[in-house]
mmCIF file of C-alpha atoms and ligand atoms in Angstrom:
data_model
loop_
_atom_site.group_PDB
_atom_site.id
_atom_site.type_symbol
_atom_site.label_atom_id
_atom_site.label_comp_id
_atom_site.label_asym_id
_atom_site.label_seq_id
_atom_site.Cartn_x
_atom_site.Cartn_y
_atom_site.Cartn_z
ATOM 1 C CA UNK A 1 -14.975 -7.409 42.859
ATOM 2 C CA UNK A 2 -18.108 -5.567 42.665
ATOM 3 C CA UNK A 3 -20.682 -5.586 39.455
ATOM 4 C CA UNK A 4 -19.164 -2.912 37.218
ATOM 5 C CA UNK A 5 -22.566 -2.612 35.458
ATOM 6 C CA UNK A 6 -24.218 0.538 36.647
ATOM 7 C CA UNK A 7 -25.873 2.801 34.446
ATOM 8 C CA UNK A 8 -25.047 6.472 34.512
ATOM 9 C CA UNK A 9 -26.014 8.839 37.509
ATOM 10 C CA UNK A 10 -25.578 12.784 38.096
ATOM 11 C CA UNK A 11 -21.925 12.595 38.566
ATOM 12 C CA UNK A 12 -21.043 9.774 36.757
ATOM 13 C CA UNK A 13 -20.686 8.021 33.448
ATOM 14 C CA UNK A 14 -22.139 4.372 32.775
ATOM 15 C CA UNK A 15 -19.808 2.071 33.923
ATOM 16 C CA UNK A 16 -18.184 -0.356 31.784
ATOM 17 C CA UNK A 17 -15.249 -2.106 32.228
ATOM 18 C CA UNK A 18 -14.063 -4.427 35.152
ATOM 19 C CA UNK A 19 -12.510 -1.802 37.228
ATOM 20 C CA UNK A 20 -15.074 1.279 37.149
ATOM 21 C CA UNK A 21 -17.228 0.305 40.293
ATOM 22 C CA UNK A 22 -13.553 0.241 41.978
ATOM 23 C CA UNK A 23 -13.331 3.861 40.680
ATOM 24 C CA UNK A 24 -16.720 5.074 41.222
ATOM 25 C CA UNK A 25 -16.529 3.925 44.909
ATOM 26 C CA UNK A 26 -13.136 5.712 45.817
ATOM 27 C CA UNK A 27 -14.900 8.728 44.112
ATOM 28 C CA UNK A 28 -17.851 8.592 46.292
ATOM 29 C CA UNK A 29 -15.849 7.568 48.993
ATOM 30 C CA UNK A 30 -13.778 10.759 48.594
ATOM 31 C CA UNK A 31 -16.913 12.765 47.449
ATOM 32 C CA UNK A 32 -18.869 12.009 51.045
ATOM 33 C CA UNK A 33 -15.494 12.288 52.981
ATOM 34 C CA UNK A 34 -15.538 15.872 51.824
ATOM 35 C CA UNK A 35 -19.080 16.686 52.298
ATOM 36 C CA UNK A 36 -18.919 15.202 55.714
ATOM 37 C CA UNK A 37 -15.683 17.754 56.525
ATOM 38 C CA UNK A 38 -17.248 20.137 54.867
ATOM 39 C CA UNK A 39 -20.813 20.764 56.574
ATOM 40 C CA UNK A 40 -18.446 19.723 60.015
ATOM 41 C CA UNK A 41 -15.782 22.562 59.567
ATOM 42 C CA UNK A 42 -17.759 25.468 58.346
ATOM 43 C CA UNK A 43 -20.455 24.006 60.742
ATOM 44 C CA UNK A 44 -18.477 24.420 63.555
ATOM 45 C CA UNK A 45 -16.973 27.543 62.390
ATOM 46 C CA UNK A 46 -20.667 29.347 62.183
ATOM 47 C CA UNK A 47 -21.310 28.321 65.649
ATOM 48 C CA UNK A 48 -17.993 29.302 67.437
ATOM 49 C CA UNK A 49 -18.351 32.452 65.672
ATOM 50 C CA UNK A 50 -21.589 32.804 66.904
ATOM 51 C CA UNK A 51 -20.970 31.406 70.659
ATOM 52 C CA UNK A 52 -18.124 33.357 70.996
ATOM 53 C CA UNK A 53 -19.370 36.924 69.681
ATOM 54 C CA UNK A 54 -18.841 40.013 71.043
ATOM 55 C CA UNK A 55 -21.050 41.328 74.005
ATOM 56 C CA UNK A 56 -21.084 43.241 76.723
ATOM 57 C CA UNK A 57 -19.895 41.827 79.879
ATOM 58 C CA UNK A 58 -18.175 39.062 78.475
ATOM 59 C CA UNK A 59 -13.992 39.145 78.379
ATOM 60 C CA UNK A 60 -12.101 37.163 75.852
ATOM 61 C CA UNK A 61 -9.715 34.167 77.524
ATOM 62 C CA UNK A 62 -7.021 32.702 75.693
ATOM 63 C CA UNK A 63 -8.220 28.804 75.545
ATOM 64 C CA UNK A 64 -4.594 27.529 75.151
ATOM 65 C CA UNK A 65 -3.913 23.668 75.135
ATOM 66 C CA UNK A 66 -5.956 20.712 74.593
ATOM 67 C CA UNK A 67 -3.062 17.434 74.030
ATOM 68 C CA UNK A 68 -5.622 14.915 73.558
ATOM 69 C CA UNK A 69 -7.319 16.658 70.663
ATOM 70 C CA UNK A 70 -4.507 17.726 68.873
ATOM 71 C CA UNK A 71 -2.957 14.533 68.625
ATOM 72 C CA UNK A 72 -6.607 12.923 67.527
ATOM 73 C CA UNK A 73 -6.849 15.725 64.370
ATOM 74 C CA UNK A 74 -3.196 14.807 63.308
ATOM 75 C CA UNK A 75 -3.270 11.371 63.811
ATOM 76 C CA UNK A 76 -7.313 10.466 62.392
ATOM 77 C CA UNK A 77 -5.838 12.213 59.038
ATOM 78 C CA UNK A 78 -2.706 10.430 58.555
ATOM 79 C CA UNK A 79 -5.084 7.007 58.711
ATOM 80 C CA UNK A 80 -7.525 8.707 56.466
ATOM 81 C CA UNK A 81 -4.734 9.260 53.575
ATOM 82 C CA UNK A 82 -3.103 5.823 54.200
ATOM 83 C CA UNK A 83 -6.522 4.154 53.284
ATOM 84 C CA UNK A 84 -7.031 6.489 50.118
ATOM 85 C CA UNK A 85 -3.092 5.814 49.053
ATOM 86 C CA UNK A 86 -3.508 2.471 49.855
ATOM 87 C CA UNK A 87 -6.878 2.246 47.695
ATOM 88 C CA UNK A 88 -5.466 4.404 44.895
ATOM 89 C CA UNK A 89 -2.818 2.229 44.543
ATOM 90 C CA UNK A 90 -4.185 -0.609 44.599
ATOM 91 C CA UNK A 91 -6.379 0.407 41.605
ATOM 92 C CA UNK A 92 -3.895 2.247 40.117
ATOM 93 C CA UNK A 93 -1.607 -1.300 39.522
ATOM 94 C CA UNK A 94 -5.092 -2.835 38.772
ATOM 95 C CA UNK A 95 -5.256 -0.532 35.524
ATOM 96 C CA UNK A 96 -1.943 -0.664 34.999
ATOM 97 C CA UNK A 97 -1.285 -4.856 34.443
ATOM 98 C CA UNK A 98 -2.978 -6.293 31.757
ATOM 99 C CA UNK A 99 -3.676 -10.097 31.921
ATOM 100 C CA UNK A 100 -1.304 -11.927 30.415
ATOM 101 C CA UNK A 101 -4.239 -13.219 27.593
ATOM 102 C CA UNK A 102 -5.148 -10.044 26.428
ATOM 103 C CA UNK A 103 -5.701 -9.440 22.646
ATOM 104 C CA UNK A 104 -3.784 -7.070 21.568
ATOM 105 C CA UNK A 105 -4.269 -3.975 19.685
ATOM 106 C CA UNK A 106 -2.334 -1.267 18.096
ATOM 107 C CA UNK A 107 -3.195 2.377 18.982
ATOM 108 C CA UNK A 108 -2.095 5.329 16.300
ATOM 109 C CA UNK A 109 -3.191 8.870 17.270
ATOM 110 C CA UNK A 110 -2.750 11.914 15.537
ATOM 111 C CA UNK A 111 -3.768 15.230 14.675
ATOM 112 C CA UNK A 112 -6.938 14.892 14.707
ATOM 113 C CA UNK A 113 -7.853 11.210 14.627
ATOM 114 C CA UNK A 114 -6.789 7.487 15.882
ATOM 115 C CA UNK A 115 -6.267 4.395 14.004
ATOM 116 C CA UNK A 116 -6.608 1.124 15.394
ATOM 117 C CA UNK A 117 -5.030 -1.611 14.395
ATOM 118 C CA UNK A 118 -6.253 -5.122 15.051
ATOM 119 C CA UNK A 119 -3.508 -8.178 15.663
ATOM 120 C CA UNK A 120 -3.442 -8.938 11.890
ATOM 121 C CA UNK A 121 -2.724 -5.884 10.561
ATOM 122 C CA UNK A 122 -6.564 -4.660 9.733
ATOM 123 C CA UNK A 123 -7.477 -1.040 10.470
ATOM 124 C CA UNK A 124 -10.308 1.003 11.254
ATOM 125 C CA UNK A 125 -10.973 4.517 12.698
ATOM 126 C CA UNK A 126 -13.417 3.180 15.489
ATOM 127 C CA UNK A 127 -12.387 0.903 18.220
ATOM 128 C CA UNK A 128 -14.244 -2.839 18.289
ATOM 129 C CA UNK A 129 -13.513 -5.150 21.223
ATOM 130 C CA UNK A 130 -15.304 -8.710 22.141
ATOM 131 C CA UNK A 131 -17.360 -8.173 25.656
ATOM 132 C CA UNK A 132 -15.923 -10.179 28.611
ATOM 133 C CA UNK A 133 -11.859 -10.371 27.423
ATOM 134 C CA UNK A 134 -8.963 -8.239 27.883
ATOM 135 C CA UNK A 135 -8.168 -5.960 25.751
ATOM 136 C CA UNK A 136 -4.612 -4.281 25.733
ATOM 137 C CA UNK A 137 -3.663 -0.726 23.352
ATOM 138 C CA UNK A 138 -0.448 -0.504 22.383
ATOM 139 C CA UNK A 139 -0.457 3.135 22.189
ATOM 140 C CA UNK A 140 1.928 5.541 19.820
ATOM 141 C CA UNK A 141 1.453 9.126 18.510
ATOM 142 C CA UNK A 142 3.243 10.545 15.088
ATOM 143 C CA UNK A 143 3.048 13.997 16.055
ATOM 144 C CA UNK A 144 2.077 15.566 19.522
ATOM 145 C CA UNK A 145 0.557 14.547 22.888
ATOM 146 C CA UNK A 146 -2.746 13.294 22.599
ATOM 147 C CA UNK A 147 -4.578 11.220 25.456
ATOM 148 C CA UNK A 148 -6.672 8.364 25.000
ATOM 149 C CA UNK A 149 -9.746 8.384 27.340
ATOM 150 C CA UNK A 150 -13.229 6.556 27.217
ATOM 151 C CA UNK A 151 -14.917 7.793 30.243
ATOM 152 C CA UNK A 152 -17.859 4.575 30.526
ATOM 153 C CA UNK A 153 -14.462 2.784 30.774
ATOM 154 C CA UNK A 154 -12.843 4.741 33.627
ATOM 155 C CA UNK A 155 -10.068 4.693 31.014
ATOM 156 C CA UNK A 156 -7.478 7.364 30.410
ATOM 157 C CA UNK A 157 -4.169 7.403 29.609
ATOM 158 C CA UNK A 158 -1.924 10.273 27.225
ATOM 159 C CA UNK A 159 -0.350 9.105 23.998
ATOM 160 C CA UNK A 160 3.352 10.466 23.652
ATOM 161 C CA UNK A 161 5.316 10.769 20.432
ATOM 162 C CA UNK A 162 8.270 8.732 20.423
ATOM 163 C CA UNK A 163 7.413 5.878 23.046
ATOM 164 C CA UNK A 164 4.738 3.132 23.601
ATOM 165 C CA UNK A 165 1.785 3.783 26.270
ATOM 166 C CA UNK A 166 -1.033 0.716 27.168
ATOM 167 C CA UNK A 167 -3.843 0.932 28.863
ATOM 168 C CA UNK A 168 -6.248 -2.152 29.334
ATOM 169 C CA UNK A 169 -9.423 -2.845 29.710
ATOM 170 C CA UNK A 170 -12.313 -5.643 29.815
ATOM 171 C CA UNK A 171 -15.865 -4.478 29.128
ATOM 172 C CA UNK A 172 -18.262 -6.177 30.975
ATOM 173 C CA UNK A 173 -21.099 -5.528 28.742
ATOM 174 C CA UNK A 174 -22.188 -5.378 25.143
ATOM 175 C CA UNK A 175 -22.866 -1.318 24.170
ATOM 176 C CA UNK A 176 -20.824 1.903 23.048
ATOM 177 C CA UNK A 177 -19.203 4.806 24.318
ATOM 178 C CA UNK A 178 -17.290 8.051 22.901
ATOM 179 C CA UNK A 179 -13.656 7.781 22.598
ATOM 180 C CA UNK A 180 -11.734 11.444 23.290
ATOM 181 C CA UNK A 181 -8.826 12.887 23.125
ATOM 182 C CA UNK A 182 -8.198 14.781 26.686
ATOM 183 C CA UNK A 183 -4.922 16.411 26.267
ATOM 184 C CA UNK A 184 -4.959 19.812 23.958
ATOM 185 C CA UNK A 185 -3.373 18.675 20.767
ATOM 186 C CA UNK A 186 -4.121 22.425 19.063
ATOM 187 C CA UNK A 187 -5.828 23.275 15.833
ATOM 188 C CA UNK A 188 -6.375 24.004 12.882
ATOM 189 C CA UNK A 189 -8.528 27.722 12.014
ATOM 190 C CA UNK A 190 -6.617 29.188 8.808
ATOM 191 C CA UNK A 191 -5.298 27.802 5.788
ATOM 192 C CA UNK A 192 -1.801 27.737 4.660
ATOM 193 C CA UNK A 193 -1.884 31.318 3.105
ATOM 194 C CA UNK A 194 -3.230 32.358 6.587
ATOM 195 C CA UNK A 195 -7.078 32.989 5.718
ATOM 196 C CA UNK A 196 -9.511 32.612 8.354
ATOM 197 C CA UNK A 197 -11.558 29.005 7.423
ATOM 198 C CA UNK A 198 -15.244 28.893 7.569
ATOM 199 C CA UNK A 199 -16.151 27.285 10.641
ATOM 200 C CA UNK A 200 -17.416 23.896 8.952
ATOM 201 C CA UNK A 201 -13.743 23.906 7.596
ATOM 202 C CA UNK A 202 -12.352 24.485 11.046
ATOM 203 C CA UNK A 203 -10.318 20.858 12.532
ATOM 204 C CA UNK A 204 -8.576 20.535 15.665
ATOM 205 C CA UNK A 205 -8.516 18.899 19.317
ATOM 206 C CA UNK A 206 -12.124 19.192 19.961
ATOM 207 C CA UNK A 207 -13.199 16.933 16.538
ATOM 208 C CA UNK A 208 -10.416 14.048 17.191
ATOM 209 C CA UNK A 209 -12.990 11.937 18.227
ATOM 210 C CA UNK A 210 -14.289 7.903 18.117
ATOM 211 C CA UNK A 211 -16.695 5.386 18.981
ATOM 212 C CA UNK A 212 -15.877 2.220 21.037
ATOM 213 C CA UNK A 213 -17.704 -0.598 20.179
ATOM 214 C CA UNK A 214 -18.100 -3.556 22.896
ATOM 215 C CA UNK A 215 -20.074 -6.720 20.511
ATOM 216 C CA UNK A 216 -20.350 -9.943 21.390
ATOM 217 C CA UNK A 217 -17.807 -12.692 20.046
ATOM 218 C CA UNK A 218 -19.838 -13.265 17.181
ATOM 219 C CA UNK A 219 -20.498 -9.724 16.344
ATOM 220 C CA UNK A 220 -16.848 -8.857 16.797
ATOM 221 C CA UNK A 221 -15.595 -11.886 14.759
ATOM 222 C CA UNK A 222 -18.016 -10.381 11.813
ATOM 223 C CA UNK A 223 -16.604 -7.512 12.079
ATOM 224 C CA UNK A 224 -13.081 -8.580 11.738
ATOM 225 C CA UNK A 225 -13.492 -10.419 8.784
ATOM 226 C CA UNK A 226 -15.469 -7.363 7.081
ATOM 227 C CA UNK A 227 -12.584 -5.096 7.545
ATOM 228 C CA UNK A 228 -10.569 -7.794 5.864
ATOM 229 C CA UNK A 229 -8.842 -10.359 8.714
ATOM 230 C CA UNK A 230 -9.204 -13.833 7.152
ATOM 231 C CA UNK A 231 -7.976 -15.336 10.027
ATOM 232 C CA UNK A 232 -10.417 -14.268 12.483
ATOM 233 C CA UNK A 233 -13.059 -17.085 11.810
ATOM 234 C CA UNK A 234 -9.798 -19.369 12.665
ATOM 235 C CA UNK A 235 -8.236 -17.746 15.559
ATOM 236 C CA UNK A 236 -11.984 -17.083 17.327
ATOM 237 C CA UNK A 237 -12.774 -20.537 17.328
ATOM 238 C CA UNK A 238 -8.929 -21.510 18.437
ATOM 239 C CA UNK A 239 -8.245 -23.111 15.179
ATOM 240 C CA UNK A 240 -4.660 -22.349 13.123
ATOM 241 C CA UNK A 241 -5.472 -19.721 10.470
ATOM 242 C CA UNK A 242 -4.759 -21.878 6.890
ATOM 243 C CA UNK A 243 -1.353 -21.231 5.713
ATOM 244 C CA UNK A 244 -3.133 -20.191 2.081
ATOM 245 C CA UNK A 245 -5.101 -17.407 3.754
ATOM 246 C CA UNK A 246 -2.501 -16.590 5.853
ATOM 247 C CA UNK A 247 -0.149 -15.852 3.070
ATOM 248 C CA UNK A 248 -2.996 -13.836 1.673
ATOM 249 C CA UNK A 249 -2.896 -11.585 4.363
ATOM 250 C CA UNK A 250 1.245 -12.089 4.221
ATOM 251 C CA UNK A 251 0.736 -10.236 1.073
ATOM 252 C CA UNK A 252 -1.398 -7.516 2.553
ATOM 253 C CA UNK A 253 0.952 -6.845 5.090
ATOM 254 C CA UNK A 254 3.968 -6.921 2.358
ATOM 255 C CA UNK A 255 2.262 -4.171 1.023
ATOM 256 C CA UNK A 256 0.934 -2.107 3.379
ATOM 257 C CA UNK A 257 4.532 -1.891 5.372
ATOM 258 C CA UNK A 258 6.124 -0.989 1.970
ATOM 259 C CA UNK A 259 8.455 -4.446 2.542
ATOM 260 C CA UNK A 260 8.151 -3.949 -2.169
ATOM 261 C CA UNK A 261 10.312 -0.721 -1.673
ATOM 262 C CA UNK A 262 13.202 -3.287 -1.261
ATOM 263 C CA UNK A 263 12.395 -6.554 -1.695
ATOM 264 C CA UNK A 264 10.395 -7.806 -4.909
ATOM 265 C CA UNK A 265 8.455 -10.896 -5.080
ATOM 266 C CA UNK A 266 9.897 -11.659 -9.246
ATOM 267 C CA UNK A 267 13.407 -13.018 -7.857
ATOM 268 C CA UNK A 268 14.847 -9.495 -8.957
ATOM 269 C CA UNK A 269 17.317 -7.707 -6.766
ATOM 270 C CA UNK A 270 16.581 -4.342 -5.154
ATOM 271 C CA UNK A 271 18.497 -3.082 -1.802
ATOM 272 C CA UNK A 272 17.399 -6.100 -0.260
ATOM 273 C CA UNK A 273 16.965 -9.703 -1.070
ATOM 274 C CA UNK A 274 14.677 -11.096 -3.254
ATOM 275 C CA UNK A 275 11.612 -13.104 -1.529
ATOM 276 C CA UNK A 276 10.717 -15.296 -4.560
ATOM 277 C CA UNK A 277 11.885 -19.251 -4.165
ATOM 278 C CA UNK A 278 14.350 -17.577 -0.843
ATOM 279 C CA UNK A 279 12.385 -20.198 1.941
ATOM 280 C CA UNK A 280 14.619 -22.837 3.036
ATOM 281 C CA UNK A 281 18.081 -21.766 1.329
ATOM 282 C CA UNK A 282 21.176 -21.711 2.421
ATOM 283 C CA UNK A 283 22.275 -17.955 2.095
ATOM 284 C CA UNK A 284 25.877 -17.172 3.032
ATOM 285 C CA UNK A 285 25.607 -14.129 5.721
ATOM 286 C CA UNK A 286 28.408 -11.770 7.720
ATOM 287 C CA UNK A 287 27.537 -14.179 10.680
ATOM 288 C CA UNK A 288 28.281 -17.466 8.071
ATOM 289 C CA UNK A 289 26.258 -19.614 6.348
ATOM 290 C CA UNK A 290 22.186 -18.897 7.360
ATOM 291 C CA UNK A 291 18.739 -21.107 6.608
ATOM 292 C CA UNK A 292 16.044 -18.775 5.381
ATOM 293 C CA UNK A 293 13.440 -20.761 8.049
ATOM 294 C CA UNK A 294 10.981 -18.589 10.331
ATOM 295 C CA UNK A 295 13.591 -17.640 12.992
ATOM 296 C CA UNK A 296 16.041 -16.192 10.910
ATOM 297 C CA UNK A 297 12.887 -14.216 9.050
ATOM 298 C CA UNK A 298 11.479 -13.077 12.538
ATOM 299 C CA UNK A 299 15.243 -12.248 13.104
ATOM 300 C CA UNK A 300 15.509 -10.095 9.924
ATOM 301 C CA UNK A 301 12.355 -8.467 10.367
ATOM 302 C CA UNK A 302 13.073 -7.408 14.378
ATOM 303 C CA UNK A 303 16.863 -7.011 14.198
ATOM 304 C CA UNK A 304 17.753 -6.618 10.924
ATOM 305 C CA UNK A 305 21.353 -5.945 10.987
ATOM 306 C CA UNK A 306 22.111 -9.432 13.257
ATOM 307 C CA UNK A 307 22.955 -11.468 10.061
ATOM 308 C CA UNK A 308 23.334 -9.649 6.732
ATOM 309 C CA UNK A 309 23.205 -11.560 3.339
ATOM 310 C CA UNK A 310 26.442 -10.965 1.652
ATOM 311 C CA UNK A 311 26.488 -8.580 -1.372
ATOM 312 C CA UNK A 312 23.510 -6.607 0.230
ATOM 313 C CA UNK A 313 23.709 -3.194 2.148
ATOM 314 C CA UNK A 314 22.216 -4.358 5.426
ATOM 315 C CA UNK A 315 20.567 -0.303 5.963
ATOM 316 C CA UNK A 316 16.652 -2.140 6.626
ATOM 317 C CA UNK A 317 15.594 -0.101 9.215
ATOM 318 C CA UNK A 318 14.299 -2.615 12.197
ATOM 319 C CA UNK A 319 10.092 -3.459 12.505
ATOM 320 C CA UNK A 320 10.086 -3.967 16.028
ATOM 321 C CA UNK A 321 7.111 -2.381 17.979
ATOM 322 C CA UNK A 322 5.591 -2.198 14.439
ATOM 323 C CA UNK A 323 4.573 -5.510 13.587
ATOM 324 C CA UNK A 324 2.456 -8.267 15.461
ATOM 325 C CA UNK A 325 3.964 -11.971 15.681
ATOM 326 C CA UNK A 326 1.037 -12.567 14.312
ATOM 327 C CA UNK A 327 1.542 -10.650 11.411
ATOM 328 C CA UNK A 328 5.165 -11.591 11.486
ATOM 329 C CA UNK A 329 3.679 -15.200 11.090
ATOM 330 C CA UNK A 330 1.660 -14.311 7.949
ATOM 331 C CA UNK A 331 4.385 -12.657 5.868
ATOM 332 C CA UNK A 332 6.391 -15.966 6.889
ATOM 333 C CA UNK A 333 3.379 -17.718 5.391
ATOM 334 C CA UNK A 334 3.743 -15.449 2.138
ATOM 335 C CA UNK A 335 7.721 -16.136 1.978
ATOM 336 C CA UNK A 336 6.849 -19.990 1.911
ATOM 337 C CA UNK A 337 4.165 -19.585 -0.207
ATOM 338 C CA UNK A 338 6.291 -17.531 -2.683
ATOM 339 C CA UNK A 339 9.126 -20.991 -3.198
ATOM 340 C CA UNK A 340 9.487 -22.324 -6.871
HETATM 341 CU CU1 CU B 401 -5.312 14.784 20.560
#
């Protein structure tokens, strides 16, 4: 695979990622084929026009067949776009299978903005990846199309409500580049009484826009741990994240997924069951007797209805595509940590 390093030119963006010299030299590829037809066809087409003009003494003859050269213009095409399908696909699956190592993060777009949300549940407007690993998005929108693209990236993929899109990615060196939305998502020029809003005022497709950050390990770890992931100093150096700090961010997550709407932490009973001294019991289920140990939790959380506590409703809506395992492991931690 070729250097994907190159800065930007006339026609192109900087590269950045693994695959974009790939890209850039089908573009060119297809970019010289043309120009090559191009100055051939119309080339051609000047001087026949002039060879073949009209004077005096000269009497038009039909030229009729020539086999050999007809079959050569079908045939030399037909090679031509098996090569470029044959390319395109190739980099097409490329961009489409991420490695099966690569970090994970969530993707939220909406009118007009994206949220992304790191493997532990932190969030920030702005996208920050480590330099030289894959990075998959989990992509989802809450309201319209959108369409995630990073051009330095050769990156670009739409964001549909109601379904999951990933991309992936690895940059190959440490810098920035704009993130855009590239699908019209609409606007916003008037205000709810339908008064026209001073341009400044004025929000829409054009201003849903972000930074990606590529930093180095260390850089990127820092980062983590200033938008409030604990575990990151653990899980960058391939140690297991305490189980203190990962009930911490249990608690975080408890919160932030509004798990206290129906489930208290005081041993008091609200629609659901209550989390305080609940690790390691026996409970007695619709399915028959249950232990309260991590798979029946990761259970609960996923597929909620599978065993039901008796004397409770059962109506918790399932968390599945919402939650990481690895935040599924903290708010484990936070159960355990919450036993008398
Ligand atoms: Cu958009």
């Amino acid at each position: 695979m070729p250097e994907s390093n190159a800065p930007a030119t006339y026609q192109l963006p900087e590269q950045m990622s693994t695959f974009a010299a790939d890209v850039d030299w089908l573009y060119y590829f297809i970019y010289w084929l043309s120009v090559v037809l191009f100055v051939g066809i119309v080339g051609a087409m000047i001087y026949f026009a002039w060879k073949y003009r009209e004077r005096k003494g000269h009497k038009a003859e039909p030229t009729g067949h020539n086999l050999p050269l007809e079959i050569g213009w079908t045939v030399a095409p037909i090679f031509i776009l098996i090569f470029l399908f044959h390319k395109g696909f190739e980099g097409y699956l490329d961009m489409m299978v991420a490695p099966a190592n690569s970090m994970e993060i969530h993707v939220n777009a909406k009118q007009w903005g994206w949220e992304f949300v790191y493997p532990n549940g932190a969030s920030d407007k702005e996208l920050h990846v480590p330099v030289h690993k894959p990075v998959k998005l989990i992509m989802a929108s809450s309201d319209v199309i959108h369409s995630f693209y990073v051009p330095a990236l050769r990156q670009k993929r739409d964001v549909v409500p109601g379904m999951f899109s990933s991309v992936w990615f690895e940059a190959t060196h440490v810098g920035q580049d704009d993130i855009m939305c590239a699908e019209y998502c609409g606007g916003r020029g008037k205000d709810s009484s339908g008064n026209e809003l001073p341009f400044e005022q004025m929000t829409g497709h054009w201003s849903m826009h972000s930074m990606l950050h590529v930093e180095t390990e260390e850089d990127f770890t820092k980062y983590l741990i200033g938008i409030g992931d604990k575990c990151a100093l653990y899980t960058v150096k391939g140690q297991l994240c305490p189980d203190n700090v990962q009930a911490e961010m249990g608690q975080k997550i408890y919160e932030k997924k509004a798990c206290q709407s129906c489930h208290t932490t005081t041993g008091a009973k609200l629609v659901g069951p209550s989390w305080k001294g609940i690790w390691g019991k026996q409970e007695s289920t619709d399915h028959g007797m249950v232990m309260v140990d991590d798979a029946y939790v990761r259970e609960s959380i996923l597929q909620p209805q599978a065993k039901i506590v008796t004397g409770y409703p059962g109506t918790m809506p399932s968390f599945s595509g919402q939650i990481s395992d690895q935040e599924i492991a903290e708010v484990i931690a936070y159960i355990k940590s919450l036993k008398d």
